[in-house]
Coordinates of C-alpha atoms in Angstrom, one line a residue:
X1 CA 126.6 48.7 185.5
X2 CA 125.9 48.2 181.2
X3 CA 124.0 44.9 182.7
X4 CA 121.9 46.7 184.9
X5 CA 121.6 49.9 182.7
X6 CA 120.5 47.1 179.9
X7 CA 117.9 45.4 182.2
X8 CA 116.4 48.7 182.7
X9 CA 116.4 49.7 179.4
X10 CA 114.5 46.0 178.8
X11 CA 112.1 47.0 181.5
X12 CA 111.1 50.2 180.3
X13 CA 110.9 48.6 176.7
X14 CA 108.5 46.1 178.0
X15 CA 106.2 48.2 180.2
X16 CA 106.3 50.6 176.9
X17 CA 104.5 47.5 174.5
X18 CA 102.5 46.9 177.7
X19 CA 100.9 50.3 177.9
X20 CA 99.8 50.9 174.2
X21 CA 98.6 46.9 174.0
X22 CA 96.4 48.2 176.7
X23 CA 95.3 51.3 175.1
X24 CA 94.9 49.4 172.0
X25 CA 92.2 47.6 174.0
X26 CA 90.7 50.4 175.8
X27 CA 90.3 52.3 172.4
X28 CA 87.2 50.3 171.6
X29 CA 85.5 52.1 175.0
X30 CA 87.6 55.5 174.9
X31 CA 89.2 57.2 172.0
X32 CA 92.8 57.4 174.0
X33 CA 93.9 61.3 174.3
X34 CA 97.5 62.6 174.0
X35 CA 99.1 61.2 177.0
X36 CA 101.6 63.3 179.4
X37 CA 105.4 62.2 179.4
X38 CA 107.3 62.9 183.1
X39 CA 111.3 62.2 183.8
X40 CA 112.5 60.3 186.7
X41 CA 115.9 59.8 186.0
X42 CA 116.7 57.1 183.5
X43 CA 112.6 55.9 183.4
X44 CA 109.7 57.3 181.1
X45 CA 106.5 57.4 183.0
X46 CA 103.0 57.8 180.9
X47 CA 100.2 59.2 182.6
X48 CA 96.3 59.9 180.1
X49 CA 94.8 62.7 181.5
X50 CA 91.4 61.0 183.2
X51 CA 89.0 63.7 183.1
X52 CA 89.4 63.4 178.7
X53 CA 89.4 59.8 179.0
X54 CA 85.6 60.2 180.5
X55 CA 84.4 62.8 178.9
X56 CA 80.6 63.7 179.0
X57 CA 78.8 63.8 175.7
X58 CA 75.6 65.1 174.8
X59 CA 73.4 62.3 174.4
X60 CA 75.1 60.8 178.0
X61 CA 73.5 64.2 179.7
X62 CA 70.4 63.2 178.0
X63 CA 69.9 59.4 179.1
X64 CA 70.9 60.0 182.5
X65 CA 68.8 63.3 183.2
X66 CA 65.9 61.7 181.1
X67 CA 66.3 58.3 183.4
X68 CA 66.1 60.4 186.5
X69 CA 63.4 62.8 185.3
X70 CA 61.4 59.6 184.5
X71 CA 62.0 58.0 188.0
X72 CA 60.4 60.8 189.6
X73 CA 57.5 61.6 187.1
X74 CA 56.5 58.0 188.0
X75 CA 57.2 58.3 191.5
X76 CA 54.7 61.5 191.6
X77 CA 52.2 60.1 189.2
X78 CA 51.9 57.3 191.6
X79 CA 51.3 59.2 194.6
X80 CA 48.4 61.4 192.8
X81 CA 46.7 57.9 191.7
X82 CA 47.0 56.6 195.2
X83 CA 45.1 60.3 196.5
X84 CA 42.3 59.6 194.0
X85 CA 41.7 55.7 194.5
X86 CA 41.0 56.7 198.2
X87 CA 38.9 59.8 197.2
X88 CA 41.3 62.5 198.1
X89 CA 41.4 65.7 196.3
X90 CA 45.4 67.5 196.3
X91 CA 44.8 70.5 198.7
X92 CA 45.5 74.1 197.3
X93 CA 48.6 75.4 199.1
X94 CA 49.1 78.8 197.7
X95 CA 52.2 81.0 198.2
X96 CA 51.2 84.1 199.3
X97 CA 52.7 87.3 199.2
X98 CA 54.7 87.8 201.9
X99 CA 55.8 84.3 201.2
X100 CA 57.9 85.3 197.9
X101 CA 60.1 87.5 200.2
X102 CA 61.9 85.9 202.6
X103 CA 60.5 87.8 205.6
X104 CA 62.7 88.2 208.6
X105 CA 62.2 86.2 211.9
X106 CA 59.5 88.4 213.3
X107 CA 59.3 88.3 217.3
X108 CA 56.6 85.2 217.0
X109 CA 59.2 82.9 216.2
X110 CA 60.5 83.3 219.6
X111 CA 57.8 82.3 221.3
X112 CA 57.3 78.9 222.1
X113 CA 53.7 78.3 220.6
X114 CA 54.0 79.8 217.2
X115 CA 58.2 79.0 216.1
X116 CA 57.2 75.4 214.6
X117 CA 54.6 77.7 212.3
X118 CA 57.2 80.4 211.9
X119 CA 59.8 78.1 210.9
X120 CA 57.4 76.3 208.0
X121 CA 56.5 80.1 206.5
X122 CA 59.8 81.0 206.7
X123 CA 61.1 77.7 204.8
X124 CA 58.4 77.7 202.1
X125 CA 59.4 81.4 201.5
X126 CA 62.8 80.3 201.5
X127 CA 61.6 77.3 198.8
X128 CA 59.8 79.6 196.3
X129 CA 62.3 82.5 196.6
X130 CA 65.1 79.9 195.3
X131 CA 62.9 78.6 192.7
X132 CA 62.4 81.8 191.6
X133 CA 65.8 82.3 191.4
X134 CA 66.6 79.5 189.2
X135 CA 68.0 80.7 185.9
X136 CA 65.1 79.2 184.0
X137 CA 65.4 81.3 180.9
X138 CA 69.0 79.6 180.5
X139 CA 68.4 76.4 181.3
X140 CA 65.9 76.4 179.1
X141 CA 67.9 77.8 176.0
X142 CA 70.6 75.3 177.1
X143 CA 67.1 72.0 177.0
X144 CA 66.8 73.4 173.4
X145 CA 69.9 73.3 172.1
X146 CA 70.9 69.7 173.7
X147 CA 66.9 68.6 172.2
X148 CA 68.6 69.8 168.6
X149 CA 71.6 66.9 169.1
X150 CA 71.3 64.4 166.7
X151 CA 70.9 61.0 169.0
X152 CA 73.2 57.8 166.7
X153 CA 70.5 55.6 165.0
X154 CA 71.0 52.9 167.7
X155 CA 70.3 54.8 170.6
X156 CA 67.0 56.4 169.4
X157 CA 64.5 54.2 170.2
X158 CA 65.9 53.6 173.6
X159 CA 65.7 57.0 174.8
X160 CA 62.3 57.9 173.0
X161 CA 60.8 54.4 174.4
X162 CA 61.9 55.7 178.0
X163 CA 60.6 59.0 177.0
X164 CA 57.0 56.9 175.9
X165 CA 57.2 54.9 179.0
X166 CA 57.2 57.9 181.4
X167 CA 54.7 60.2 180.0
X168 CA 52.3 57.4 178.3
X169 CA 52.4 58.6 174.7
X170 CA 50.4 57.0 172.1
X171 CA 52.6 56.5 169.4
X172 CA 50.2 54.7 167.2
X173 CA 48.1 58.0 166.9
X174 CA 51.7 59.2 165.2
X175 CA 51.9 60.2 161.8
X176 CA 55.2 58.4 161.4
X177 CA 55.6 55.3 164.0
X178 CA 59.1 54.4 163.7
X179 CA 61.1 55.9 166.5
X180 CA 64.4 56.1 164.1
X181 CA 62.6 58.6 162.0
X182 CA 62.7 61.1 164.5
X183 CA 66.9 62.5 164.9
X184 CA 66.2 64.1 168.0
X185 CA 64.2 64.5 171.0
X186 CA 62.9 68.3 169.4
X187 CA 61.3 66.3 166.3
X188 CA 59.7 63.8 168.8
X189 CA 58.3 66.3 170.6
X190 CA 56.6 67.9 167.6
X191 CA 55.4 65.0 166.3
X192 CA 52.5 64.8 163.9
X193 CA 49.1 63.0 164.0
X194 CA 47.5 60.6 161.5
X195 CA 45.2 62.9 159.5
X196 CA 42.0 61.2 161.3
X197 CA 43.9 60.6 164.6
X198 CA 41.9 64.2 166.4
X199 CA 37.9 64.7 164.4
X200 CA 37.4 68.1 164.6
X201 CA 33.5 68.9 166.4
X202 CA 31.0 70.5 163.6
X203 CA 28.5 70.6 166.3
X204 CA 29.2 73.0 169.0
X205 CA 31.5 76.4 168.3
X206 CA 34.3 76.1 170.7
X207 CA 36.7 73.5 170.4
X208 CA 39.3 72.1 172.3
X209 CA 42.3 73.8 170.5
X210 CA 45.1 70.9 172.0
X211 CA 45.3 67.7 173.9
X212 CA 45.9 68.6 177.7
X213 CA 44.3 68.4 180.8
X214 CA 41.3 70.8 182.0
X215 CA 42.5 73.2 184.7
X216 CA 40.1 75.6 185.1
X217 CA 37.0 77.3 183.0
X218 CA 34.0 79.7 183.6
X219 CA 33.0 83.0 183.8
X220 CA 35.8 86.0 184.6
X221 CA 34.8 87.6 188.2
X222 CA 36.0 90.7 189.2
X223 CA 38.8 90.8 187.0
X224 CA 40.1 87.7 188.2
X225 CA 40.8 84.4 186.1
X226 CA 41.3 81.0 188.2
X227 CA 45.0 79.3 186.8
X228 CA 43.7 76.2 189.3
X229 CA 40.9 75.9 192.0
X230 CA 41.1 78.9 194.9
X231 CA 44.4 80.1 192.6
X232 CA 43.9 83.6 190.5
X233 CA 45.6 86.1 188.6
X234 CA 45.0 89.7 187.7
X235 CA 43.0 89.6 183.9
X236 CA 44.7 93.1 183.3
X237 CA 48.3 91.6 184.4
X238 CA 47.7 88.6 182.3
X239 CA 46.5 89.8 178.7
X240 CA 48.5 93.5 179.4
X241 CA 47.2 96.7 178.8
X242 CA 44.4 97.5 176.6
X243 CA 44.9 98.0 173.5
X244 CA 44.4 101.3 171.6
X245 CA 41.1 101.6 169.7
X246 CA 43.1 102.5 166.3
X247 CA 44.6 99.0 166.5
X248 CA 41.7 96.7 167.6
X249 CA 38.5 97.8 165.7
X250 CA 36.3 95.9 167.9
X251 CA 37.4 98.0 171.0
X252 CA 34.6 100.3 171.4
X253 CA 33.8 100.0 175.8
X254 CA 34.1 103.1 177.3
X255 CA 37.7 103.7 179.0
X256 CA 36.4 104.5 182.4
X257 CA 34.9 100.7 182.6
X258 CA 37.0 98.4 184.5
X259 CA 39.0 96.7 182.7
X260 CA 37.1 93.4 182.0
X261 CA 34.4 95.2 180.7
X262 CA 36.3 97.1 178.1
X263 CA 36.9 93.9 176.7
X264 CA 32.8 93.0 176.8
X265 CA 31.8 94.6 173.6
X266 CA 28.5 93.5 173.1
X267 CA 26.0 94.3 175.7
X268 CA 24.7 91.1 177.3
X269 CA 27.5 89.3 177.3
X270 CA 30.1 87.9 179.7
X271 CA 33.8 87.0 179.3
X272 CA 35.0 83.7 179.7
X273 CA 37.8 81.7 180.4
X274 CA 39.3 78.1 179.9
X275 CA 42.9 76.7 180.8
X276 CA 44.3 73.5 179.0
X277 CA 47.6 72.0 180.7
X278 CA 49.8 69.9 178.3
X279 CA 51.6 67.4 179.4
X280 CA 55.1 66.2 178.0
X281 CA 53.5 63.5 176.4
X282 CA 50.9 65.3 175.0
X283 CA 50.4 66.3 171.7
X284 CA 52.5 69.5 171.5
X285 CA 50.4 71.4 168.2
X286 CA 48.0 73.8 168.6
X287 CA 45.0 74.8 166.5
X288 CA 42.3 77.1 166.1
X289 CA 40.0 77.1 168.6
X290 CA 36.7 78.5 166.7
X291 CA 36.6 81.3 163.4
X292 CA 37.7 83.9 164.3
X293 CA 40.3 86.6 163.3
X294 CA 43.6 87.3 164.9
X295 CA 44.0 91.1 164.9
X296 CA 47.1 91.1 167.4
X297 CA 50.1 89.8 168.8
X298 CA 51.7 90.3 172.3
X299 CA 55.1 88.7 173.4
X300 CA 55.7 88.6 177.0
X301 CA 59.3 88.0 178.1
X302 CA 59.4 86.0 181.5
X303 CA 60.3 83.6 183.6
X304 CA 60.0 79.7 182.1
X305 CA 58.7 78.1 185.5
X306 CA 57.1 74.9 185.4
X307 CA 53.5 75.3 185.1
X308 CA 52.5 71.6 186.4
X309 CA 49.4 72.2 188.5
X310 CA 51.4 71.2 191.1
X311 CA 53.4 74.5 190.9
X312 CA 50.3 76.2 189.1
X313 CA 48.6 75.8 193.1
X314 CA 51.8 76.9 195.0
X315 CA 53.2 80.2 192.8
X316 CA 50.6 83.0 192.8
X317 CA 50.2 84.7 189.4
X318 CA 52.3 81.8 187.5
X319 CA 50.8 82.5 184.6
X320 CA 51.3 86.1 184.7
X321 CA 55.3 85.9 185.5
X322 CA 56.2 83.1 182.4
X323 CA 56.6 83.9 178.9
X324 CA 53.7 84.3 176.5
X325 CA 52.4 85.1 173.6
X326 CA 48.7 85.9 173.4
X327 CA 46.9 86.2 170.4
X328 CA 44.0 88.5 170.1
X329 CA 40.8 89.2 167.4
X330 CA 37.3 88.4 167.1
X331 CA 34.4 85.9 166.7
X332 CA 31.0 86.2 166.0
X333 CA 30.7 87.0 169.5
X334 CA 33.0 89.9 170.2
X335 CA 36.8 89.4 171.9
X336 CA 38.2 86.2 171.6
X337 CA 42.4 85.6 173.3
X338 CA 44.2 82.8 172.6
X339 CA 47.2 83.0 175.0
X340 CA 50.5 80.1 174.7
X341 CA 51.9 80.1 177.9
X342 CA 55.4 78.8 178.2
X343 CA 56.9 76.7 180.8
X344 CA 60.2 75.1 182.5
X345 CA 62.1 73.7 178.9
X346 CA 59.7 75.5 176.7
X347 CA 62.0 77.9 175.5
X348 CA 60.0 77.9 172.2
X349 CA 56.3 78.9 170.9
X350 CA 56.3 79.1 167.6
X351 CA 53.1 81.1 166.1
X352 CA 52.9 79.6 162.4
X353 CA 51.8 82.6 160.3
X354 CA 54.1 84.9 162.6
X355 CA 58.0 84.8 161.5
X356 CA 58.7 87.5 163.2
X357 CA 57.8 86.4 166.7
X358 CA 61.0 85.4 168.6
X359 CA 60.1 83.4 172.0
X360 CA 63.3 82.8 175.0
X361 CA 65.2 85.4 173.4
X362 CA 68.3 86.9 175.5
X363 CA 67.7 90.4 173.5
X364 CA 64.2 90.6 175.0
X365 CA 64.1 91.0 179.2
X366 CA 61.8 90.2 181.4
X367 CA 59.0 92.7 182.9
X368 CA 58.4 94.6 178.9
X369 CA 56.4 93.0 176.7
X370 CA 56.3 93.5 172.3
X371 CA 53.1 94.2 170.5
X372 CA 52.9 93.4 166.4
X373 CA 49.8 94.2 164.6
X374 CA 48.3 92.2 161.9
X375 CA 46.2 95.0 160.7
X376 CA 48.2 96.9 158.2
X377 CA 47.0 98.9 154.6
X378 CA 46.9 95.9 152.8
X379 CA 45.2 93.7 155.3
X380 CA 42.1 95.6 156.4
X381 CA 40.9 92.5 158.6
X382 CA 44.1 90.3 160.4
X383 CA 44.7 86.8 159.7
X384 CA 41.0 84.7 159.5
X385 CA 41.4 81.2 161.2
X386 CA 39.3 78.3 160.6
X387 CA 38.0 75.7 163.4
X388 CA 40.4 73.4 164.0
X389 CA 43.5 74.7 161.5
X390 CA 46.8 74.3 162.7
X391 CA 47.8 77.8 164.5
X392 CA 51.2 76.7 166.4
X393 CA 53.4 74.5 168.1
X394 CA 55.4 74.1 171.9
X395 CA 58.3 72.2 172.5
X396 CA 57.8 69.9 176.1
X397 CA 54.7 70.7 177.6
X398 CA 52.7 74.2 178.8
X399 CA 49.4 75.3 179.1
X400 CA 47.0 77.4 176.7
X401 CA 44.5 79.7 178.3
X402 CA 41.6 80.8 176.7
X403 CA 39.6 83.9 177.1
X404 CA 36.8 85.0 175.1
X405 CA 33.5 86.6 175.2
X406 CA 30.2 85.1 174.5
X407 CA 26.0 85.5 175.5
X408 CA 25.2 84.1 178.6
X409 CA 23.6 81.3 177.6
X410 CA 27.0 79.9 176.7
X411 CA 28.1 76.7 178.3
X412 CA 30.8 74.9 179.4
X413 CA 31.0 71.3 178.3
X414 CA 34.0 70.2 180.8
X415 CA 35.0 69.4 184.3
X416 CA 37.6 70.3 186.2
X417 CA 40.5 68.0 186.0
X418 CA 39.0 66.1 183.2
X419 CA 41.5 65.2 180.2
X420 CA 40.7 66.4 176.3
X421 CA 41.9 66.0 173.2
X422 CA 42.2 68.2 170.5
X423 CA 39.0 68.6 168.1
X424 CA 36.8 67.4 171.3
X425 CA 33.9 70.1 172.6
X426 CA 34.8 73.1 174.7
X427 CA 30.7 74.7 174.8
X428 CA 28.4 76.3 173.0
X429 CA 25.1 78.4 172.8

């Protein structure tokens, strides 16, 4: 019995040396946690709790979501180039009303001819009302705060060169080149240009106010603004109520007019409109589009769905249900509206002279919107903005619509779908 009682004894000594030579080894991969001790009779078994021993970190999340997210941005990017090498044009498929609703089976999809079309509406309802659904608000909060993570110095340039890769940024237009510089992904986003990287146009009086992509421009019909081709929103939904006379001086249309025209305040003019896409690997500052004066601020709590054009031709009224913050004066031509619209991961416009402006906010809901005026007893006129001077910053990518009145000799200098950097030609007179 004291033989076998000291052979055990020796046994569990040995497996004891065993098990922290190992951890010893495995501490260079995994810190080892406090490990669990259980009684079997005369033997001590030592079990590490697994799910500690692989625990997820911050910057993990980010390499393997970023991978995946690159994958498929590739994957997509791919199929659009193959549409346009063969001529194609992506086809508008618009979700229509009854389509955000999921709408009951109705009788038709019982009958033979029409359930293979009554199945499609009633899945692509089913597709936009869970999108819909998506917390994006959160997620988006949650993007920010995992963008503010401090990535280690060694793993920086990896994840930004995947990041430059994916969305084909130009880094050598950068202000500062060296990917360590930046701590984390929020900083690379906002990156700066070299002073002479974006010439601002002397020549014509409307400037491209950001890099992006050209979705849309032309005259506002009938109250309606075009977010892509054959896609429109309500004008009135988009910019809010009118304001009251007493706050925008340059409000003088008579309230019975519709309500584009209220905003037309000189006669002979038209309103216009222009929407600029940015893409992630865009340059994500904004400037001043023209001079002109910003008399007024209005915040728009909403949704943060992605405004790709992609989804911008499938969600009616995108535009109208995201976040924004739209921006309103006057130029030498009467109303001018500078709107940021945010998107999916966008949880953040920042206005640059406005510190009181609070964008993905859980105190604020969606469907109310805030109004702050910039006309006050000590500042007769608002806040003047020169051509081209820096007016404010997203981080990711969104879209910037602009809506202004002018004569109507004023042109467009664009085409649809074209790409433009900031500084380049918008139109003139």
């Amino acid at each position: 019995m004291a033989a076998a009682a000291a052979r055990s004894s020796l046994l569990c000594s040995c497996n004891l040396l065993l098990h922290k030579n190992l951890c010893v080894r495995a501490g260079v991969l995994w810190k080892q946690p406090p490990s669990r001790t259980f009684f079997s009779d005369r033997k001590k078994l030592h079990t590490a709790p697994v799910g500690q021993a692989f625990r997820l970190r911050p910057f993990h999340v980010l390499v393997a979501t970023g991978g995946g997210y690159a994958g498929y941005r590739k994957y997509e990017d791919y199929k659009l180039e193959q549409l346009e090498k063969r001529g194609l044009e992506v086809p508008v498929r618009l979700a229509s009303e009854w389509e955000v609703a999921i709408p009951p089976a109705g009788p038709e999809a019982k009958n033979g001819g029409n359930e293979d079309e009554a199945q499609r509406k009633f899945f692509a309802a089913l597709k936009v009302a869970l999108y819909k659904s998506v917390p994006t608000r959160l997620l988006s909060r949650a993007w920010g705060r995992l963008n503010q993570v401090e990535l280690p110095t060694w793993l920086r340039k990896p994840v930004y060169s995947l990041y430059i890769w994916t969305f084909g940024v130009n880094m050598k237009e950068a202000a500062v080149e060296d990917l360590h510089h930046y701590r984390n992904l929020s900083e690379f986003f906002r990156r700066k240009l070299k002073p002479q990287a974006r010439p601002v146009c002397c020549v014509h009086s409307v400037i491209s106010p950001s890099d992006g992509k050209i979705l849309n421009f032309g005259q506002v019909k009938n109250c309606e603004v075009e977010q892509v081709k054959g896609v429109t929103y309500s004008l009135e939904s988009f910019l809010g109520p009118r304001i009251s006379t007493e706050e925008m001086h340059f409000s003088r249309a008579p309230p019975g007019n519709s309500f584009q025209q209220q905003l037309v305040t000189k006669e002979g003019n038209e309103l216009y409109h222009c929407v600029i896409y940015l893409a992630p690997g865009d340059y994500h500052c904004f400037h001043s589009p023209t001079d002109w004066t910003v008399s007024h601020r209005r915040h728009f709590p909403g949704s943060l769905m992605s405004v790709n054009p992609g989804v911008a031709r499938w969600i009616k009224e995108l535009f109208c249900h995201n976040e924004r913050v739209v921006l309103t004066g006057d130029w030498k031509h009467g109303f001018f509206s500078l709107t940021a619209v945010g998107a999916t991961n966008v949880g953040s416009i920042r206005i640059y002279f406005d510190q009181d402006l609070h964008t993905n906010s859980p105190s604020y809901s969606k469907g109310s919107y805030n109004d702050f005026s910039f006309i006050s007893n000590n500042n007769k006129e608002g806040i003047p903005m020169r051509k081209g001077e820096h007016l404010g910053e997203f981080n990711l990518g969104s879209t910037i619509v602009l809506i202004f009145e002018a004569p109507k000799d004023f042109k467009f200098n664009l085409k649809a779908g074209q790409k433009i950097r900031f500084g380049e030609a918008l139109g003139s007179l």
